[in-house]
Short mmCIF file of C-alpha atoms in Angstrom, two decimals:
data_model
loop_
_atom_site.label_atom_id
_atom_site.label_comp_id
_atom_site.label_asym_id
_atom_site.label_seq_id
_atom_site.Cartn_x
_atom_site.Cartn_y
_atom_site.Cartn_z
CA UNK A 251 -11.10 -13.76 12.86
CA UNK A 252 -10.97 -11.68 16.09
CA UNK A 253 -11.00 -15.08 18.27
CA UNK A 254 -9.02 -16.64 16.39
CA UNK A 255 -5.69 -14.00 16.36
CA UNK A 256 -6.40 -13.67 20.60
CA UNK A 257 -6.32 -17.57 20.91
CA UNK A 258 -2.89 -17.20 18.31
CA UNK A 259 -1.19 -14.07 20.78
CA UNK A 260 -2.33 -16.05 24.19
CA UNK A 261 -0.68 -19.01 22.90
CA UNK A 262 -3.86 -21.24 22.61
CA UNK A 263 -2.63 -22.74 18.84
CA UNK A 264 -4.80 -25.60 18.74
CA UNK A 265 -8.07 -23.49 19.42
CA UNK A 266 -6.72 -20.50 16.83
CA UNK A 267 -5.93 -23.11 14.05
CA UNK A 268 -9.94 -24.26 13.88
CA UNK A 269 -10.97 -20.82 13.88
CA UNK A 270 -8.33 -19.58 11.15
CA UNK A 271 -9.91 -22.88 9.11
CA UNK A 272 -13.11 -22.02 9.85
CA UNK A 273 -12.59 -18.21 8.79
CA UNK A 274 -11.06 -19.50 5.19
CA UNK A 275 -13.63 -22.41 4.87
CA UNK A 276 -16.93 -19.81 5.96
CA UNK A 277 -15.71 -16.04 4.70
CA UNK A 278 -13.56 -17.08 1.45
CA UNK A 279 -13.92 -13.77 -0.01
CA UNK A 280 -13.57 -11.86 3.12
CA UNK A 281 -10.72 -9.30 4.03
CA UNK A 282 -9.14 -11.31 6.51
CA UNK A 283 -8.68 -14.14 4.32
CA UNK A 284 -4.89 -13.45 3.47
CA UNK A 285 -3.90 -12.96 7.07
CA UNK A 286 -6.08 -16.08 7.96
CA UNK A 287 -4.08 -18.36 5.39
CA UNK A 288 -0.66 -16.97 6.29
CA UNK A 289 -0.77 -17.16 10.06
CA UNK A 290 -2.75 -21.04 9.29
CA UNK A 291 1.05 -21.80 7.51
CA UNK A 292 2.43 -20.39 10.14
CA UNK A 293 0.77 -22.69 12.80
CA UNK A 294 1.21 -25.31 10.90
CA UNK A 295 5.47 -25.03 10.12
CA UNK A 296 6.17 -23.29 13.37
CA UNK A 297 3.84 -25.24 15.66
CA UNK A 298 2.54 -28.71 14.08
CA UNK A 299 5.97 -29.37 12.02
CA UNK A 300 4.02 -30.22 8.44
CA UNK A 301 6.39 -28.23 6.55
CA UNK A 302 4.26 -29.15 2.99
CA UNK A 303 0.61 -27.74 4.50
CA UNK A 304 2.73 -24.69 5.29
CA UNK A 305 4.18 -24.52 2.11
CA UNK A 306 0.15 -24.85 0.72
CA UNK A 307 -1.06 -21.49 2.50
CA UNK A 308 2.02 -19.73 1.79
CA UNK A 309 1.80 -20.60 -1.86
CA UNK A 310 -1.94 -19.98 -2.03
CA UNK A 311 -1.67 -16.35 -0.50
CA UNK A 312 1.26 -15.86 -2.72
CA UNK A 313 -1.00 -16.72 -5.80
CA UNK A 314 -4.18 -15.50 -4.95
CA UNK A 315 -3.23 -12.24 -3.64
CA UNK A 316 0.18 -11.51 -5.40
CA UNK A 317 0.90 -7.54 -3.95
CA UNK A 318 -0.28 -8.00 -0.25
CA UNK A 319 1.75 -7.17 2.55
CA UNK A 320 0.77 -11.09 3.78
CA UNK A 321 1.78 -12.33 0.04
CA UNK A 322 5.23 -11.63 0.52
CA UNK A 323 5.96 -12.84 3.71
CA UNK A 324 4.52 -16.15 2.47
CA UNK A 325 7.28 -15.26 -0.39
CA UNK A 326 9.98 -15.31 2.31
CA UNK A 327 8.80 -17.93 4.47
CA UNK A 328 8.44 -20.49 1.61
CA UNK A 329 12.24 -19.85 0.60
CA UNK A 330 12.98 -20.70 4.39
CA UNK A 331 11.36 -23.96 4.31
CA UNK A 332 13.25 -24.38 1.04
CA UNK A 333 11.98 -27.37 -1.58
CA UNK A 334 8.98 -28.59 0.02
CA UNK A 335 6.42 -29.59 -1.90
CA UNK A 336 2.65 -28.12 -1.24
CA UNK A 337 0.46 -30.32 0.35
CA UNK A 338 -3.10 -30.93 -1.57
CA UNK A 339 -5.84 -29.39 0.76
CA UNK A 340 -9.02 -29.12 -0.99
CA UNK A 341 -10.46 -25.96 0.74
CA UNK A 342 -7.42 -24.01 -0.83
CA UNK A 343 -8.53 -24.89 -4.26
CA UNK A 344 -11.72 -22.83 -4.12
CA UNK A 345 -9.57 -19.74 -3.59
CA UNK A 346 -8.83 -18.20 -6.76
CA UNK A 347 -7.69 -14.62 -7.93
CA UNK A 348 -10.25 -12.13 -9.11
CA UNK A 349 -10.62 -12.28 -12.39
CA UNK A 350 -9.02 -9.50 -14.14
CA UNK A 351 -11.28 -8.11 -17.42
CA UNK A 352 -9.59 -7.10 -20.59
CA UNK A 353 -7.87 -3.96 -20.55
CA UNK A 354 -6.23 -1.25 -22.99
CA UNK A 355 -4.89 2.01 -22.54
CA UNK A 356 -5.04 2.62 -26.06
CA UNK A 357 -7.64 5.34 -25.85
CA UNK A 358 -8.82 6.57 -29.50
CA UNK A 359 -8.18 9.50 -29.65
CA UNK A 360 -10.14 10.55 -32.44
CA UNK A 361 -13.78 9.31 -30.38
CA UNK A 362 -16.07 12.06 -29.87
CA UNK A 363 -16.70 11.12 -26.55
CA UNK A 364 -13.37 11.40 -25.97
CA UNK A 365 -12.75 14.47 -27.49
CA UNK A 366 -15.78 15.99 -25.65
CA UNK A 367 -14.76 14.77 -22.42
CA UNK A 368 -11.51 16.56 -23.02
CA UNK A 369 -13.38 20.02 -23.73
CA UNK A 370 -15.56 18.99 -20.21
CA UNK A 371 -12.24 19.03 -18.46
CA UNK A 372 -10.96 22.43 -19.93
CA UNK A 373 -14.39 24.22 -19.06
CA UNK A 374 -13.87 22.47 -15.58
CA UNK A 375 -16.91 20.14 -16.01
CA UNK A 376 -15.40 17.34 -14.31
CA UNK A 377 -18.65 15.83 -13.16
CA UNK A 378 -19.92 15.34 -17.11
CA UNK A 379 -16.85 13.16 -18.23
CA UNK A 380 -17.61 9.72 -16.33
CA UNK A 381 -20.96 9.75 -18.30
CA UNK A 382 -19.33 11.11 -21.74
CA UNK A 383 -17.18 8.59 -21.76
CA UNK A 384 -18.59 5.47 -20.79
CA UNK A 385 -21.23 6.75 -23.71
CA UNK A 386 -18.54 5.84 -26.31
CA UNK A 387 -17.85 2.25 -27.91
CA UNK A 388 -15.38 -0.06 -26.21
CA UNK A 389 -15.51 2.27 -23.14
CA UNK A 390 -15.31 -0.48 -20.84
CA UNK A 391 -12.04 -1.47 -21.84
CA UNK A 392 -10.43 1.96 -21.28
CA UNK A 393 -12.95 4.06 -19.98
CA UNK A 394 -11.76 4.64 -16.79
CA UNK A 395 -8.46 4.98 -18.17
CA UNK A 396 -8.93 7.89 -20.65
CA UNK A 397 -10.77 9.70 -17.84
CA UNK A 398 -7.56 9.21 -15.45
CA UNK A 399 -5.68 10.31 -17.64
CA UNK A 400 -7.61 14.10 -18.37
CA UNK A 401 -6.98 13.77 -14.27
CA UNK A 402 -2.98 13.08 -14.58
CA UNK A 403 -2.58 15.46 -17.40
CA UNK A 404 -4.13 18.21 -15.73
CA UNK A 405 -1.92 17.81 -12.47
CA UNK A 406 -4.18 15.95 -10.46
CA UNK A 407 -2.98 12.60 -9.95
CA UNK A 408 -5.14 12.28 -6.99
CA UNK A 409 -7.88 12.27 -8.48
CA UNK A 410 -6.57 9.92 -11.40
CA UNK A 411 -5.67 7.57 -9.10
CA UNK A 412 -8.70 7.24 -7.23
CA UNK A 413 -11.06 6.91 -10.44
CA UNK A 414 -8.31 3.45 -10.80
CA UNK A 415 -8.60 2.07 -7.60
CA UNK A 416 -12.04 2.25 -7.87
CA UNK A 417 -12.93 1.36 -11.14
CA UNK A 418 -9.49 -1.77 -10.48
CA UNK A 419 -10.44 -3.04 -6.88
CA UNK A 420 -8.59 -6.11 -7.84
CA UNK A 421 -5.15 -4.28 -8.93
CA UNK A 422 -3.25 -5.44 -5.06
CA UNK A 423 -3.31 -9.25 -6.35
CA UNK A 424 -3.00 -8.74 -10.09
CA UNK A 425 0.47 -9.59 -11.83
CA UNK A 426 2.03 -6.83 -13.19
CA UNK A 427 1.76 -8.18 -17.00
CA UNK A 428 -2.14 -8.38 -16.61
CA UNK A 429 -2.84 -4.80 -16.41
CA UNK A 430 -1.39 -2.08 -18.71
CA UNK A 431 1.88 0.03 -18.20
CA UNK A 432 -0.49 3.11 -18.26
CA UNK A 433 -2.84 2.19 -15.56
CA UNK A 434 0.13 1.37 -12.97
CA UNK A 435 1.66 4.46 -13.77
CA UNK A 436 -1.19 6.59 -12.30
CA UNK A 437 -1.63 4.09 -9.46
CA UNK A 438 1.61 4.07 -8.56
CA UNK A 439 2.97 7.90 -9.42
CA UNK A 440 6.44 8.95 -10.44
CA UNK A 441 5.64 12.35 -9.93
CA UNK A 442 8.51 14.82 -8.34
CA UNK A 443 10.91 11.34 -8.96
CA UNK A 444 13.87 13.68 -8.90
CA UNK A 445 13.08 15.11 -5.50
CA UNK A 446 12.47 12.01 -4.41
CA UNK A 447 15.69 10.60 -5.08
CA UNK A 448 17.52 13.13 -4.28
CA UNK A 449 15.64 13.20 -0.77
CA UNK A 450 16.27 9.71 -0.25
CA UNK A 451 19.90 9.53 -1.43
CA UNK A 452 20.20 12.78 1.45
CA UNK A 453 19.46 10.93 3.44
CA UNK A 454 20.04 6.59 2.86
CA UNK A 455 16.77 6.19 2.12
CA UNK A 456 15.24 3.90 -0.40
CA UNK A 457 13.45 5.98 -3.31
CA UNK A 458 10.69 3.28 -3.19
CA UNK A 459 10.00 3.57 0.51
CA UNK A 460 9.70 7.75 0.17
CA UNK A 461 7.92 7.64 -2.91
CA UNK A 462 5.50 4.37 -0.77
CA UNK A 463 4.64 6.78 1.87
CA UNK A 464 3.83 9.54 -0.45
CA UNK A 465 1.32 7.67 -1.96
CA UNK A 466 -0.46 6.50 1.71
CA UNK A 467 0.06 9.75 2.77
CA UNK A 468 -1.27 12.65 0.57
CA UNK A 469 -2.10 10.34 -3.24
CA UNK A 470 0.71 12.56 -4.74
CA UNK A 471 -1.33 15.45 -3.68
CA UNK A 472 0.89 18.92 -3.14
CA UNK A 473 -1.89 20.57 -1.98
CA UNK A 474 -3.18 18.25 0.74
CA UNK A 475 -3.64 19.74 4.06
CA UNK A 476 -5.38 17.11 7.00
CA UNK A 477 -8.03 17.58 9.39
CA UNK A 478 -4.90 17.18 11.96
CA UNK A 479 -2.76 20.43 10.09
CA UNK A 480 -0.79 18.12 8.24
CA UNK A 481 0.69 19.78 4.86
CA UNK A 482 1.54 18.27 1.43
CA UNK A 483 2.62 15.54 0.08
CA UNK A 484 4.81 13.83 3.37
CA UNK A 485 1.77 15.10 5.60
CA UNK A 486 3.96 17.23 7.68
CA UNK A 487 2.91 19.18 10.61
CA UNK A 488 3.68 23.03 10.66
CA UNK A 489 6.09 22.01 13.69
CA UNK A 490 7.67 18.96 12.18
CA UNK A 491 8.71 21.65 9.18
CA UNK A 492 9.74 23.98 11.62
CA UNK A 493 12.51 21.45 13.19
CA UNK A 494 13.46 19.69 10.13
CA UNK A 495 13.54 23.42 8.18
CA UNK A 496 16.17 24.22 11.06
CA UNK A 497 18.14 21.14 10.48
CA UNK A 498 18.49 21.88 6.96
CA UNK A 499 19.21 25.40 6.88
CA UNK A 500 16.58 26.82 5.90
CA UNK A 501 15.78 30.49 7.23
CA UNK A 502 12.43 32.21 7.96
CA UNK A 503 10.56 29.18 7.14
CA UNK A 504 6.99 29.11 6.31
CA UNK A 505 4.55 26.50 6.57
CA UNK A 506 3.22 27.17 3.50
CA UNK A 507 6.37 25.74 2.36
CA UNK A 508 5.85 22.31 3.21
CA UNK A 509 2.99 22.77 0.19
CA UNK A 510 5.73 23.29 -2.60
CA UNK A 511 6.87 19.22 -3.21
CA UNK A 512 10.40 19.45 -3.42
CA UNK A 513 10.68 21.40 -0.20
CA UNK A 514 8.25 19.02 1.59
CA UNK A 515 9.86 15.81 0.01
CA UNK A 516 13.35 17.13 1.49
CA UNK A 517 11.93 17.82 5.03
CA UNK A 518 10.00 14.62 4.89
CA UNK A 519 12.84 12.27 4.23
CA UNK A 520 15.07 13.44 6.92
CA UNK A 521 12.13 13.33 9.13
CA UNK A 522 11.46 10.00 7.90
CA UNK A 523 15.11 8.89 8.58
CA UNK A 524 14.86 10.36 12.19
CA UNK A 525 12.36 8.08 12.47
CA UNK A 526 13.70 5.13 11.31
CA UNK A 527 16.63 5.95 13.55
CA UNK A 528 14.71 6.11 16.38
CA UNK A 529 13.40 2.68 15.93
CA UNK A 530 16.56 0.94 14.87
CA UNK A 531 16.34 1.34 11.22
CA UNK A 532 12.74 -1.38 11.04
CA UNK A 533 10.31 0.59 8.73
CA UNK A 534 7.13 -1.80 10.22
CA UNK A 535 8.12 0.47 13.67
CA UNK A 536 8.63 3.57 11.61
CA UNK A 537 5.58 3.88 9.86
CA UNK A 538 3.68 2.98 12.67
CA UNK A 539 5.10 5.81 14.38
CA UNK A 540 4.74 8.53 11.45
CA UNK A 541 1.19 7.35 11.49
CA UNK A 542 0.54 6.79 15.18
CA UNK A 543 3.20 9.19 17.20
CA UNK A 544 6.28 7.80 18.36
CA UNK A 545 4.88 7.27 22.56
CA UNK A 546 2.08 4.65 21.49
CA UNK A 547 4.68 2.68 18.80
CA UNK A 548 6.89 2.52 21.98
CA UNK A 549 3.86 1.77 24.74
CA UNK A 550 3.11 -1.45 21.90
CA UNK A 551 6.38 -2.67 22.00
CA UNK A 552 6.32 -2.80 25.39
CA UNK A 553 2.55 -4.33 26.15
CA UNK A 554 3.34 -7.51 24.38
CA UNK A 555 5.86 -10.11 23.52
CA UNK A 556 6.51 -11.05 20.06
CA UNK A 557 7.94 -13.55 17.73
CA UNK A 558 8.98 -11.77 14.75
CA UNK A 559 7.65 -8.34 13.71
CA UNK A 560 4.96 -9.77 11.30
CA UNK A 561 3.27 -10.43 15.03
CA UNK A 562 3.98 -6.84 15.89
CA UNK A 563 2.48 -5.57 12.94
CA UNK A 564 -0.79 -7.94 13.19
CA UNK A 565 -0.78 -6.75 16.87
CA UNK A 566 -1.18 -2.77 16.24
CA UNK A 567 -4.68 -1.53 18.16
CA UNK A 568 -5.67 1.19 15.77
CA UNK A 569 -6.90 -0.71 12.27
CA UNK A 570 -6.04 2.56 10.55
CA UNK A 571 -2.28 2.30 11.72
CA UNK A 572 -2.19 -1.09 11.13
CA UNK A 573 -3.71 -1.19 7.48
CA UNK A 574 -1.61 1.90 6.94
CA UNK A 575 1.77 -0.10 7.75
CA UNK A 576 0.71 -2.78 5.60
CA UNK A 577 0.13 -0.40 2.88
CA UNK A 578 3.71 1.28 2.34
CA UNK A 579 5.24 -1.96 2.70
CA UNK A 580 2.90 -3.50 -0.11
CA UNK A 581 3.36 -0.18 -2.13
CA UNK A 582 7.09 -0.57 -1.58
CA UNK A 583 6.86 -3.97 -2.93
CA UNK A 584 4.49 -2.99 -6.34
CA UNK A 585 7.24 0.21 -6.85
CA UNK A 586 9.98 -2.06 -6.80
CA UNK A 587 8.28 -4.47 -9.24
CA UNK A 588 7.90 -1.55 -11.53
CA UNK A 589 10.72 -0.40 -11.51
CA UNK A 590 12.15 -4.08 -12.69
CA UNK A 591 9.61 -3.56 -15.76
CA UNK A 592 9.98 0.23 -16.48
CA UNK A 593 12.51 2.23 -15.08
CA UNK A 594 11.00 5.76 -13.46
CA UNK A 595 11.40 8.47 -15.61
#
């Protein structure tokens, strides 16, 4: 993968399109393999002129792995080569989505397990319920549901979320309609919605994009506070609350502020607007630079020359920046999908 993106940014497309084949054909079930498929298309509609093998990556990474960041930029680059039918290629046939088990978050209530896993929670005896309530009948089906939700109901949705994502590895290429309502709901929060409109509107901000970096930054988590200072749920440092806390008129400001949500969500989306601003309104450049610091987004714009910002973004040094980017933008694109099927509350 690493030789073949250097061949791809020094120009050397012939060499980079054997390795990006050779990636999909050898490491099918890698991490790369989205990336691999989409900048394949790209070779081959912006480079060889075969319009229909284009259109057969695209489609496949748009199939396969339905909520990635490289899934919808296949998405837009299929509607630019407009009605072109996919080519056949036999190595794309092998990739298929993960198969997604039956699910239901119709937890019975009335299960003893369930019941006693509730009573775990209220004596604080989180580390009992897992077993508790995979001990009960049908647990696989909603298991890891019913204990999310003790998590969510208590508050935590940090930790609600993270018994998902574990227990759903596949839930970034599933369609919406194959898991249950309940499930994306504590994956994808609408905690503190309110705020987070109201922060956004402040400010001409998308509720989705706010609401995206919440997630990446802090899970939803008030009370988060990073080995770098960083406070709540925007990840704000003390000084960053300081300045925006002056800009909004707010006196004798505390950090311990930025750990009440609707006071960090407020200070966050005007400092993520400043951002944005800075960078000419493109959120790829913003996040990067919430993530990274605003000197290194600027010293990587300058270091290289690129052809659209899907380039920039493939480009970034750090992985952690990089995946990060990727992240809010596919978050972005699972909120907005939501939304379309259930309205926040």
């Amino acid at each position: 993968w690493k030789a073949a993106w250097l061949n791809y940014r020094l120009g050397n497309y012939s060499a980079a399109a054997v390795l990006f084949d050779k990636q999909i054909d050898l490491y099918a079930g890698g991490k790369e393999i989205p990336a691999a498929l989409y900048w394949r298309g790209r070779l081959y509609a912006d480079q060889e002129h075969q319009p229909a093998m284009a259109a057969a990556y695209y489609e496949t990474v748009s199939r396969v792995f339905e909520h990635y960041y490289y899934a919808q930029l296949s998405r837009d680059r299929l509607a630019e080569l407009g009605p072109v039918t996919p080519a056949d290629v036999a190595m794309l046939s092998s990739i298929k989505r993960e198969e997604i088990p039956a699910l239901t978050d119709d937890v019975p209530e009335d299960d003893e397990h369930v019941i006693k896993a509730r009573l775990l929670a209220n004596a604080g005896l989180n580390e009992y319920i897992p077993a508790e309530i995979q001990a009960a009948d049908g647990s696989e089906q909603w298991g890891a549901f019913a204990e999310a939700e003790i998590y969510s109901s208590d508050g935590e949705t940090f930790r609600a979320m993270r018994v998902l994502k574990k227990a759903l590895p596949f839930y970034t290429s599933a369609p919406i309609d194959t898991i249950p309502m309940g499930y994306w709901k504590i994956l994808f929060p609408q905690q503190y919605w309110s705020a987070i409109e109201e922060g956004a509107s402040k400010n001409g901000l998308s509720p989705y994009m706010v609401a995206s970096l919440i997630r990446q930054e802090s899970e939803f988590n008030p009370g988060a506070i990073s080995n770098r200072n960083a406070f709540g749920l925007m990840q704000l440092l003390p000084s960053v609350g300081r300045s925006m806390a002056k800009e909004e008129g707010i006196r004798h400001f505390n950090e311990v502020e930025l750990l009440n949500p609707e006071t960090n969500i407020r200070l966050g989306s005007r400092y993520l607007k400043q951002t944005l601003d800075k960078f000419d309104g493109q959120p790829a450049y913003a996040f990067a630079a919430y993530n990274a610091g605003d000197s290194r987004v600027t010293d990587w714009q300058s270091i290289g020359k690129y052809h659209g910002m899907d380039e920039f973004v493939e480009s970034i040094p750090f992985t952690e920046t990089r995946d990060y980017v990727q992240a809010i933008l596919r978050n972005e694109s699972i909120y907005r999908a939501l939304h379309a099927a259930t309205p926040p509350a």
